[in-house]
Each structure stands twice: as C-alpha cells, then as structure tokens.
Amino acid sequence: MHVEQKKARVVAFGCQMNERDAETILGLLEQIGYGRAADDIGADVVIFVTCCVRENAENRAIGNLGDMKRLKAQKPGMIIGICGCMVQQEHVREMVRNRMPWVDLVFGTHNIHRLPELMARVEAGERVIEVWDEAHEVVEGLPASRAFRHKAFVNITYGCNNFCTYCIVPYVRGRERSRRPDDVLAEVRKLAISGCREVTLLGQNVNSYGRGLPPEDDGGLWGFADLLRAVDTVDGIARIRFTTSHPRDFSDEMIEAVASCSKVCEHFHLPLQAGSDRVLKMMNRGYTSRRYVDLVGRIRQAVPGASITTDIMVGFPGETEADFQATLDIVREARFDAAFTFIYSPREGTRAASMPDQAPEAVKRDRIYRLIELVNATAEGVNESLRGRVVEVMVDGPSERDPSILAGRTRSNKMVHWRPGGQGGALAPGDLAMVRVLEPRTWTLHGEAADVPREAGRVD
Ligand code: 5AD
Ligand code: SF4
C-alpha cells in the first residue's frame, strides 16, 4: 500500500537567527521522514519558532498558536510545536503547559539538535516539554533545509554577552559562543558548491567573533576581520553580508577588511538605539553619540558608497523630550539609508523593566510617529541621489505582486524592482544584473535593465 509522506511546516518569527534555526528544524524533520507542507492545513506537524524581543512579537506568536487550536480540532492527529526565544522564559512555558493543551511539543534555543528524539516521543503519544537553560558547546553538522538556493544565512556566533539593559536576548540565547573558523568556512564552501551566490554571516554582535575560541583549534587567534578575509576567498560566492554589528566593537581593522574584500558588500547595519548619551548610558551601550557619528564618518571615508542602516528605539524609561531630540539630531547627521524603529517594550527580567519613569503609551506613540517621519524623509533623500545611476543587482526572482517584474538587491542592500530587458527572461535567482534607477522611493528603487557591461566590483 502506498503511504503518503507526512508533511511539516516551520514558521519563524523575529530575526534572521530564527529564520536560520527554522532551516535546521526543517532539515531535522526531513531527516526523520517529513516533507515540506505548503500551508498549515496540509501539515502533519507545525512548529513555531518564536521571538520575544518585544511584546508584539510575543502576541503574534500567541495569536498563531491560538488559531492552531481550531485546526487541530479538525485534524486531531496533527502535532503542534513551539520553540525559540519565547519558551526560554519560565512564565511562557507555564502558560503553554497549563493553558494550551493542544500544544504537543516545546523545545528551546539550546536543544534544537534533540528534535528527532523529542519528535519520536511525541509521535508515540507523549506531551514533551524540554528546554535547556544554558547552551552547551556549539553543535556542528546538523542538516539544514534552506529557504533559498542562491543565498543563505551562516551563523558565526550564537548568544550575546552585552546585556543592554532593555534586551532579553542574552537571557534567551545564552552566552556568546563563536563557531570555529574551519566550520564556518566549510559551510560557506559547501553552499558555494550547491549554487549559493550570497552568504550573510550572522551573530548578535559579529564584531566580537572569535572571542573565547581556543587558539589551538585554528592555529592562531581569529577575529571578525580575519574571518571576512577568509570567506572572501571562497570561489563561487559573489557577495558577503554580515549582521548585526555593535557600534562599540567596530574597529578600524574591520572597516579596512570590508573596504579591501571585493565580495564583502558595503552595507553596515549599526544599531544606534538612541542619540542621547544619558540614555545610551542607561542602556549600557558602551558608546556616546559622538563616537557613533565618528564611526559613521570613518566608514563613509574608507568605503565609498557605503550604506548605513540602523535600529532606533523610543520611550526608554526616563527618556525626555530633549533626549528624544538628540535622537532626531543623530538621524539628521548620520543620514541613514534606512532605519528600523521600535517603541520600547519592557521585558520581564531585564534591568530596564524595573527602572523608574516608564514612558506613557501616548508619549511613545507621538515620538515614534515623529521619528518615522524623519527617518523616511532622510531615506528618500539618500535614495534620490541614486536617480539615473546604474546599480548592480542580485536577482532574487519575480516580484510577488507582478511576475513580469524582477526583484533583487543592490550591494548596499536596497530592494530594486525592474522590468527585465532583452535577455532579462534568462535571468535566474543569484544572477547579477545592471539596472538603471528611474524612480527611487523610500523603501525600494524602481528601474529598467541597463544596457551596460557588468563591471567587476563596486558600482553603487
Ligand atoms: N523594546 C523595543 N525594542 C527592542 N529591541 C531590543 N529590545 C527591545 C525592547 N525591549 C530592538 C533594538 C534591537 C532590535 C533588534 O530590537 O533596537 O536592535
Ligand atoms: Fe527575537 Fe532576539 Fe530571539 Fe532574534 S534573538 S528571535 S530578535 S528574541
């Protein structure tokens, strides 16, 4: 008798770390016989990879888990799992345990590799909740079912040691661990052989890569600049990205490495968080606004055409209108290409959650609107300077809204939409194309195929 293959769906919330973890989870499920499901209803197992960085990220996951109750009533054999950052918190586990009986499986950020065993127990009818409070050594050699062929995330560090006072990440992702350079390079080489053209090196703070690595493992001490230079030599890879950088740890040697490695893209995501030195200090960020602006200046000087993006938060406890104005000042001065803006959200167990003077909701809302307005105007101004210019774009594929339009990204990480020209039909994901920018907008550049030879190296 033909037995139909069971199908799995893994849904990630939050950051790229979670997207990458979702690929490992799907890889492990494939290893134990599951195929990929296109949607929830067609799935025999659905796993949510959750984020807890802000309250609304948690609420979205809780909403999705709630919807699964109905689905499971229709399809009782279905397995529902939740993992990731949220369930590293005891109070979340208690909520799932007591109030979400339709959830069959809970595992954390540190024991993903245990999934095959945990699944076997769930398939045998057990309700399994296994979360480790701390990470053990880095686990290598896990399978990954990648979301794309032409581009991939590659972890270089896990966890975080910074303890910014607002941030839950060090509590849910544990202490910082670096992967051995050999392991990182082996993964990049393997990706290149399978057709990958772009890698994004991932860490909470990529600039601290290598701290704590035993020297005997790699014949010397490795830092992030060394790693960039090594990855730059891998044949087949056309572009290298990295995220996230901590402004405190971005050294001149790293700027120099980005400038001199031809595949490393000139895009720097440097979370500012706030422009007031008083607030930065309360956040435990380890830099002043002057030092931040100085870093931006040194990057722009050494790396022509660099794009700089950032994360900014409003409504940190004690933030005054003058503090907020200092943030706006830095946005004007740094001329960010784009910024992700957030309302501060108190996270249980962090230092800032118990600081006095939590800002009222109305003040936070007012500030975020003003910030978004300025950030958008700045981005529009920056993008306007690209009007008429030709940029090198890596093709991602047809645009979601209109399949006759292609979508891709510049080296500076700007999204481009364009109508392919003569040979455009032959362009596949991962190919590089030259595009003339006709209409720059706040978040995307719209253009047409440019009939110019593709120059080696940097264009935009
Ligand atoms: N509230 C709001 N935003 C936060 N971020 C991190 N923690 C919080 C919080 N408690 C933002 C920071 C960080 C980004 C990933 O999320 O700006 O850079
Ligand atoms: Fe969310 Fe942070 Fe976890 Fe990423 S590491 S999923 S941003 S809580």
Coordinates of C-alpha atoms and ligand atoms in Angstrom, one line a residue:
M1 CA 0.0 0.0 0.0
H2 CA 1.3 3.5 -0.8
V3 CA 1.7 5.5 2.4
E4 CA 1.7 9.2 1.8
Q5 CA 4.6 11.1 3.1
K6 CA 3.9 13.2 6.2
K7 CA 4.4 17.0 5.9
A8 CA 5.9 19.6 8.1
R9 CA 5.7 23.3 8.3
V10 CA 8.0 25.5 10.3
V11 CA 7.0 29.2 10.9
A12 CA 9.6 31.7 12.1
F13 CA 9.0 35.0 13.8
G14 CA 11.6 37.6 14.6
C15 CA 15.2 37.9 13.4
Q16 CA 17.4 36.1 10.9
M17 CA 18.7 33.8 13.7
N18 CA 15.2 32.4 13.9
E19 CA 15.0 32.0 10.1
R20 CA 18.2 30.1 10.2
D21 CA 17.1 27.9 13.1
A22 CA 13.9 27.2 11.2
E23 CA 16.0 25.8 8.3
T24 CA 17.8 23.4 10.8
I25 CA 14.5 22.4 12.3
L26 CA 13.0 21.6 8.8
G27 CA 16.3 19.8 7.9
L28 CA 16.0 17.6 11.0
L29 CA 12.3 16.9 10.3
E30 CA 13.2 15.9 6.7
Q31 CA 15.8 13.6 8.2
I32 CA 13.1 11.7 10.1
G33 CA 10.9 11.4 7.0
Y34 CA 8.8 14.6 6.7
G35 CA 8.3 16.5 3.5
R36 CA 7.6 20.3 3.3
A37 CA 3.9 21.4 3.7
A38 CA 2.8 24.4 1.7
D39 CA 0.3 25.6 4.4
D40 CA -0.9 24.8 7.9
I41 CA -3.9 22.7 6.9
G42 CA -1.8 20.5 4.7
A43 CA 0.7 19.9 7.5
D44 CA 1.0 16.9 9.9
V45 CA 3.4 18.9 12.1
V46 CA 3.6 22.7 12.6
I47 CA 6.4 24.3 14.6
F48 CA 6.5 27.9 15.6
V49 CA 10.0 29.4 16.1
T50 CA 9.2 32.3 18.4
C51 CA 10.7 35.7 19.2
C52 CA 10.3 37.6 22.5
V53 CA 12.3 40.8 21.8
R54 CA 9.1 42.9 22.1
E55 CA 5.7 42.3 23.4
N56 CA 4.0 42.4 20.0
A57 CA 6.3 39.7 18.7
E58 CA 5.1 37.5 21.5
N59 CA 1.5 38.4 20.9
R60 CA 1.7 37.5 17.3
A61 CA 3.0 34.0 18.2
I62 CA 0.4 33.5 20.9
G63 CA -2.3 34.5 18.3
N64 CA -1.0 32.0 15.8
L65 CA -0.8 29.3 18.5
G66 CA -4.4 30.1 19.4
D67 CA -5.5 29.6 15.8
M68 CA -4.0 26.1 15.8
K69 CA -6.5 25.0 18.4
R70 CA -9.3 25.1 15.8
L71 CA -7.1 23.5 13.2
K72 CA -6.2 20.7 15.5
A73 CA -9.9 20.1 16.3
Q74 CA -10.4 19.4 12.6
K75 CA -7.3 17.3 12.3
P76 CA -6.6 15.6 15.6
G77 CA -3.5 13.7 14.6
M78 CA -1.7 17.0 14.0
I79 CA 1.4 17.8 16.0
I80 CA 1.8 21.4 17.2
G81 CA 5.2 22.6 18.4
I82 CA 6.6 25.8 19.8
C83 CA 10.3 26.6 20.2
G84 CA 12.7 29.5 20.1
C85 CA 13.3 32.5 22.3
M86 CA 9.8 32.8 23.9
V87 CA 9.9 29.4 25.6
Q88 CA 13.2 30.0 27.2
Q89 CA 11.2 32.1 29.6
E90 CA 9.7 30.1 32.5
H91 CA 6.4 32.1 32.6
V92 CA 5.8 31.3 28.9
R93 CA 6.4 27.6 29.4
E94 CA 3.9 27.7 32.3
M95 CA 1.3 29.4 30.1
V96 CA 1.7 26.8 27.3
R97 CA 1.8 23.9 29.8
N98 CA -1.4 25.0 31.6
R99 CA -3.4 26.9 29.1
M100 CA -2.6 25.5 25.7
P101 CA -3.2 21.7 25.9
W102 CA -3.3 21.5 22.1
V103 CA 0.5 22.2 22.0
D104 CA 2.3 18.8 21.9
L105 CA 6.0 19.8 21.9
V106 CA 8.0 22.6 23.5
F107 CA 11.8 22.9 23.0
G108 CA 14.2 25.8 23.4
T109 CA 17.0 27.6 21.6
H110 CA 19.8 25.3 23.0
N111 CA 18.4 21.9 22.3
I112 CA 17.3 22.0 18.7
H113 CA 19.6 19.1 17.8
R114 CA 17.5 16.9 20.1
L115 CA 14.4 17.3 17.9
P116 CA 14.5 13.8 16.3
E117 CA 14.3 12.2 19.7
L118 CA 11.7 14.6 21.0
M119 CA 9.6 14.0 17.9
A120 CA 9.8 10.3 18.3
R121 CA 8.3 10.7 21.8
V122 CA 5.6 13.0 20.6
E123 CA 4.7 10.6 17.8
A124 CA 4.4 7.9 20.4
G125 CA 1.7 10.0 22.2
E126 CA 3.7 11.8 24.9
R127 CA 3.5 15.6 25.5
V128 CA 7.1 16.7 25.5
I129 CA 8.4 19.9 27.1
E130 CA 12.2 20.1 27.1
V131 CA 14.0 23.4 27.4
W132 CA 17.6 23.8 28.5
D133 CA 18.5 26.9 30.5
E134 CA 22.0 27.1 29.2
A135 CA 23.9 26.3 26.0
H136 CA 26.4 23.5 25.9
E137 CA 29.1 23.6 23.3
V138 CA 28.2 24.6 19.7
V139 CA 26.7 21.6 17.9
E140 CA 28.0 21.2 14.3
G141 CA 26.9 19.0 11.4
L142 CA 23.1 19.5 11.7
P143 CA 21.2 19.3 8.5
A144 CA 19.5 22.4 7.0
S145 CA 16.7 22.6 4.6
R146 CA 17.5 26.0 3.1
A147 CA 14.8 28.6 2.1
F148 CA 16.8 29.6 -1.0
R149 CA 19.4 28.2 -3.2
H150 CA 21.1 31.4 -4.2
K151 CA 21.5 33.0 -0.8
A152 CA 22.0 31.7 2.7
F153 CA 22.5 32.7 6.3
V154 CA 25.6 31.3 8.0
N155 CA 25.8 31.6 11.8
I156 CA 29.2 32.7 13.1
T157 CA 28.3 33.4 16.7
Y158 CA 25.5 32.4 19.0
G159 CA 24.2 34.2 22.0
C160 CA 25.2 37.6 23.4
N161 CA 27.2 38.9 26.3
N162 CA 26.3 42.6 26.0
F163 CA 23.4 42.9 28.4
C164 CA 21.9 46.1 27.0
T165 CA 19.5 46.9 29.8
Y166 CA 16.4 46.7 27.6
C167 CA 17.2 43.4 25.9
I168 CA 16.0 39.9 26.6
V169 CA 18.4 38.2 24.1
P170 CA 21.3 37.4 26.5
Y171 CA 18.7 35.6 28.7
V172 CA 17.1 33.5 26.0
R173 CA 20.1 32.9 23.7
G174 CA 22.7 32.4 26.3
R175 CA 26.4 33.4 26.5
E176 CA 28.3 34.3 23.3
R177 CA 29.9 31.4 21.5
S178 CA 31.9 31.6 18.3
R179 CA 31.9 28.8 15.7
R180 CA 35.3 27.6 14.7
P181 CA 36.6 29.3 11.5
D182 CA 37.0 25.9 9.8
D183 CA 33.4 25.1 10.4
V184 CA 32.2 28.4 9.1
L185 CA 34.4 28.1 6.0
A186 CA 33.4 24.5 5.4
E187 CA 29.7 25.6 5.4
V188 CA 30.4 28.5 3.0
R189 CA 32.3 26.3 0.6
K190 CA 29.6 23.7 0.7
L191 CA 27.0 26.3 0.0
A192 CA 29.0 27.7 -2.9
I193 CA 29.3 24.2 -4.5
S194 CA 25.5 23.8 -4.2
G195 CA 24.9 27.1 -6.2
C196 CA 24.8 29.7 -3.4
R197 CA 26.0 33.1 -4.5
E198 CA 25.5 35.2 -1.4
V199 CA 26.1 34.5 2.3
T200 CA 25.1 36.6 5.3
L201 CA 27.2 36.0 8.3
L202 CA 25.0 36.0 11.4
G203 CA 25.6 36.9 15.0
Q204 CA 24.1 39.1 17.7
N205 CA 27.4 41.0 17.6
V206 CA 29.5 39.8 14.7
N207 CA 32.3 42.2 15.6
S208 CA 33.2 40.1 18.7
Y209 CA 33.6 37.0 16.6
G210 CA 36.5 34.8 17.8
R211 CA 36.4 35.9 21.5
G212 CA 36.9 32.8 23.6
L213 CA 38.0 30.5 20.7
P214 CA 40.8 28.3 21.8
P215 CA 43.9 29.3 19.8
E216 CA 45.0 25.6 19.3
D217 CA 41.8 25.0 17.3
D218 CA 42.7 27.2 14.4
G219 CA 46.4 27.8 14.5
G220 CA 46.1 31.3 15.9
L221 CA 43.6 33.9 17.1
W222 CA 40.8 34.8 14.7
G223 CA 38.8 38.0 14.7
F224 CA 35.9 39.1 12.6
A225 CA 38.2 40.9 10.1
D226 CA 40.2 37.6 9.6
L227 CA 37.0 35.7 9.0
L228 CA 35.8 38.2 6.4
R229 CA 39.1 38.0 4.6
A230 CA 38.9 34.2 4.6
V231 CA 35.3 34.0 3.4
D232 CA 36.2 36.5 0.7
T233 CA 38.4 33.8 -0.9
V234 CA 35.7 31.2 -1.4
D235 CA 35.1 30.6 -5.1
G236 CA 31.6 30.9 -6.3
I237 CA 30.4 33.3 -3.7
A238 CA 29.7 36.7 -5.2
R239 CA 28.5 38.7 -2.2
I240 CA 29.2 38.5 1.5
R241 CA 27.0 40.3 4.1
F242 CA 27.1 40.4 7.8
T243 CA 24.8 41.4 10.6
T244 CA 24.4 42.6 13.3
S245 CA 27.3 44.9 14.2
H246 CA 27.8 46.6 17.6
P247 CA 29.0 50.2 17.1
R248 CA 31.1 49.8 20.2
D249 CA 33.2 47.0 18.8
F250 CA 33.5 48.1 15.1
S251 CA 37.3 48.5 14.8
D252 CA 39.3 50.3 12.0
E253 CA 40.7 46.9 11.1
M254 CA 37.1 45.7 10.3
I255 CA 36.4 48.8 8.3
E256 CA 39.6 48.1 6.4
A257 CA 38.6 44.5 5.8
V258 CA 35.3 45.5 4.4
A259 CA 37.0 48.1 2.2
S260 CA 39.5 45.6 0.8
C261 CA 37.5 42.5 0.4
S262 CA 35.8 42.7 -3.0
K263 CA 32.9 40.4 -2.2
V264 CA 32.0 42.0 1.1
C265 CA 29.1 44.3 0.5
E266 CA 29.3 47.9 1.6
H267 CA 26.3 47.8 3.9
F268 CA 26.6 48.3 7.6
H269 CA 23.7 47.7 10.0
L270 CA 24.7 49.6 13.1
P271 CA 22.0 49.8 15.7
L272 CA 22.1 53.3 17.2
Q273 CA 19.2 52.8 19.7
A274 CA 19.3 56.4 21.0
G275 CA 21.0 59.7 20.4
S276 CA 21.2 60.9 24.0
D277 CA 24.4 60.0 25.9
R278 CA 22.4 59.8 29.1
V279 CA 20.0 57.3 27.6
L280 CA 22.8 55.3 25.9
K281 CA 24.5 55.0 29.3
M282 CA 21.3 53.8 30.9
M283 CA 21.0 51.3 28.1
N284 CA 24.6 50.1 28.7
R285 CA 25.5 50.5 25.1
G286 CA 29.2 51.4 25.7
Y287 CA 29.4 54.4 23.2
T288 CA 28.5 58.0 23.0
S289 CA 26.6 59.7 20.2
R290 CA 29.8 61.4 19.2
R291 CA 31.7 58.1 18.9
Y292 CA 28.8 56.7 16.8
V293 CA 28.8 59.6 14.4
D294 CA 32.6 59.4 14.2
L295 CA 32.4 55.7 13.3
V296 CA 29.9 56.5 10.6
G297 CA 32.3 59.2 9.2
R298 CA 35.2 56.8 9.2
I299 CA 33.2 54.1 7.4
R300 CA 32.0 56.6 4.8
Q301 CA 35.6 57.8 4.3
A302 CA 37.0 54.3 3.9
V303 CA 34.2 52.7 2.0
P304 CA 32.8 54.8 -0.8
G305 CA 29.1 54.4 -1.4
A306 CA 28.6 52.6 2.0
S307 CA 25.0 52.3 3.1
I308 CA 24.3 52.6 6.8
T309 CA 21.1 51.3 8.4
T310 CA 20.2 51.3 12.0
D311 CA 17.7 50.3 14.7
I312 CA 16.3 53.1 16.9
M313 CA 14.1 52.8 20.0
V314 CA 11.8 55.5 21.5
G315 CA 10.3 55.6 25.0
F316 CA 13.2 54.1 27.0
P317 CA 12.5 54.7 30.7
G318 CA 13.4 58.2 31.7
E319 CA 13.7 59.4 28.0
T320 CA 12.8 63.1 28.0
E321 CA 11.8 65.2 25.1
A322 CA 15.3 66.6 25.0
D323 CA 16.8 63.1 24.9
F324 CA 14.4 62.3 22.0
Q325 CA 15.5 65.4 20.2
A326 CA 19.1 64.2 20.5
T327 CA 18.0 61.0 18.6
L328 CA 16.5 63.1 15.9
D329 CA 19.7 65.1 15.6
I330 CA 21.8 62.0 15.1
V331 CA 19.3 60.7 12.4
R332 CA 19.8 64.0 10.6
E333 CA 23.6 63.9 11.0
A334 CA 24.2 60.2 10.1
R335 CA 21.8 60.3 7.1
F336 CA 20.8 56.7 7.4
D337 CA 19.8 54.8 4.3
A338 CA 17.1 53.1 6.4
A339 CA 16.1 52.6 10.0
F340 CA 14.0 50.1 11.9
T341 CA 12.1 52.0 14.6
F342 CA 10.7 50.5 17.7
I343 CA 8.7 51.5 20.7
Y344 CA 10.5 50.4 23.9
S345 CA 8.8 47.3 25.3
P346 CA 9.6 46.3 28.9
R347 CA 10.9 42.7 29.0
E348 CA 10.5 40.7 32.3
G349 CA 13.8 40.1 33.9
T350 CA 15.8 42.9 32.2
R351 CA 17.2 45.8 34.1
A352 CA 15.3 48.5 32.2
A353 CA 11.9 46.8 33.0
S354 CA 12.3 47.8 36.7
M355 CA 13.7 51.3 36.0
P356 CA 11.6 54.3 37.2
D357 CA 9.8 56.7 34.8
Q358 CA 8.4 54.2 32.3
A359 CA 7.1 56.4 29.5
P360 CA 3.3 56.7 29.0
E361 CA 1.9 55.0 25.8
A362 CA 0.8 58.3 24.3
V363 CA 4.3 59.8 24.6
K364 CA 5.8 56.7 23.0
R365 CA 3.3 56.8 20.1
D366 CA 3.9 60.5 19.5
R367 CA 7.7 60.0 19.4
I368 CA 7.6 57.0 17.1
Y369 CA 5.5 58.9 14.5
R370 CA 7.8 61.8 14.5
L371 CA 10.8 59.6 14.3
I372 CA 9.4 57.6 11.4
E373 CA 8.6 60.8 9.5
L374 CA 12.2 62.0 9.8
V375 CA 13.7 58.5 9.0
N376 CA 11.5 58.2 5.9
A377 CA 12.4 61.7 4.7
T378 CA 16.1 61.0 5.2
A379 CA 15.9 57.7 3.4
E380 CA 14.0 59.3 0.5
G381 CA 16.7 62.0 0.2
V382 CA 19.5 59.4 0.2
N383 CA 17.8 57.3 -2.4
E384 CA 17.0 60.3 -4.6
S385 CA 20.7 60.6 -5.1
L386 CA 20.6 57.3 -7.0
R387 CA 18.2 58.6 -9.6
G388 CA 19.6 57.9 -13.1
R389 CA 22.5 55.8 -11.7
V390 CA 23.3 52.3 -12.7
V391 CA 23.4 49.8 -9.9
E392 CA 24.5 46.1 -9.7
V393 CA 21.6 44.0 -8.5
M394 CA 21.5 40.3 -7.5
V395 CA 18.3 38.8 -8.7
D396 CA 16.0 37.3 -6.1
G397 CA 13.3 36.3 -8.5
P398 CA 10.0 37.6 -9.9
S399 CA 8.3 40.3 -7.8
E400 CA 5.5 38.9 -5.7
R401 CA 2.9 41.4 -7.0
D402 CA 3.8 41.3 -10.7
P403 CA 5.7 38.3 -12.1
S404 CA 6.8 40.4 -15.2
I405 CA 8.9 42.5 -12.8
L406 CA 12.1 41.2 -11.2
A407 CA 13.1 41.9 -7.6
G408 CA 16.6 41.9 -6.3
R409 CA 19.0 43.8 -4.1
T410 CA 22.0 46.2 -4.6
R411 CA 25.2 45.5 -2.8
S412 CA 24.1 48.3 -0.4
N413 CA 21.0 46.1 0.4
K414 CA 18.4 48.3 -1.3
M415 CA 15.5 46.4 -2.8
V416 CA 15.2 47.0 -6.6
H417 CA 12.2 46.3 -8.9
W418 CA 12.7 46.4 -12.6
R419 CA 11.4 45.2 -15.9
P420 CA 14.0 42.9 -17.4
G421 CA 15.3 44.0 -20.8
G422 CA 16.3 41.9 -23.9
Q423 CA 17.9 38.9 -22.2
G424 CA 16.1 39.5 -19.0
G425 CA 13.9 36.5 -19.3
A426 CA 17.0 34.4 -18.9
L427 CA 17.9 35.9 -15.5
A428 CA 17.7 33.4 -12.6
P429 CA 18.0 34.0 -8.8
G430 CA 21.6 34.7 -7.9
D431 CA 22.5 36.3 -11.3
L432 CA 23.9 39.8 -11.3
A433 CA 22.2 42.4 -13.5
M434 CA 22.8 46.0 -14.2
V435 CA 19.8 48.3 -13.6
R436 CA 19.3 52.0 -14.1
V437 CA 17.3 53.6 -11.3
L438 CA 14.4 55.6 -12.7
E439 CA 12.3 56.1 -9.7
P440 CA 13.8 55.9 -6.2
R441 CA 11.2 55.5 -3.4
T442 CA 11.6 55.4 0.3
W443 CA 12.0 51.6 0.6
T444 CA 12.6 50.4 -3.0
L445 CA 14.3 51.6 -6.1
H446 CA 12.4 51.1 -9.4
G447 CA 14.3 50.9 -12.6
E448 CA 14.9 49.4 -16.0
A449 CA 17.5 47.0 -17.4
A450 CA 20.6 49.0 -18.2
D451 CA 22.5 48.1 -21.3
V452 CA 25.9 48.4 -19.9
P453 CA 28.5 45.7 -19.3
R454 CA 28.7 44.5 -15.8
E455 CA 31.8 45.9 -14.3
A456 CA 33.7 43.9 -11.8
G457 CA 33.5 45.1 -8.3
R458 CA 31.5 48.0 -6.9
V459 CA 29.0 50.1 -8.9
D460 CA 26.6 51.6 -6.5
Ligands
5AD1 N1 11.9 47.1 23.2 C1 11.9 47.6 22.0 N2 12.8 47.3 21.1 C2 13.8 46.4 21.4 N3 14.8 46.0 20.7 C3 15.5 45.1 21.5 N4 14.9 45.0 22.7 C4 13.8 45.8 22.7 C5 12.9 46.2 23.6 N5 12.8 45.7 24.9 C6 15.2 46.4 19.4 C7 16.6 47.0 19.3 C8 17.3 45.9 18.6 C9 16.3 45.3 17.7 C10 16.6 44.0 17.2 O1 15.2 45.3 18.5 O2 16.5 48.2 18.5 O3 18.4 46.5 17.9
SF4_2 FE1 13.8 37.7 18.7 FE2 16.1 38.3 19.7 FE3 15.4 35.8 19.7 FE4 16.0 37.0 17.4 S1 17.4 36.6 19.2 S2 14.3 35.8 17.7 S3 15.2 39.1 17.8 S4 14.4 37.5 20.8

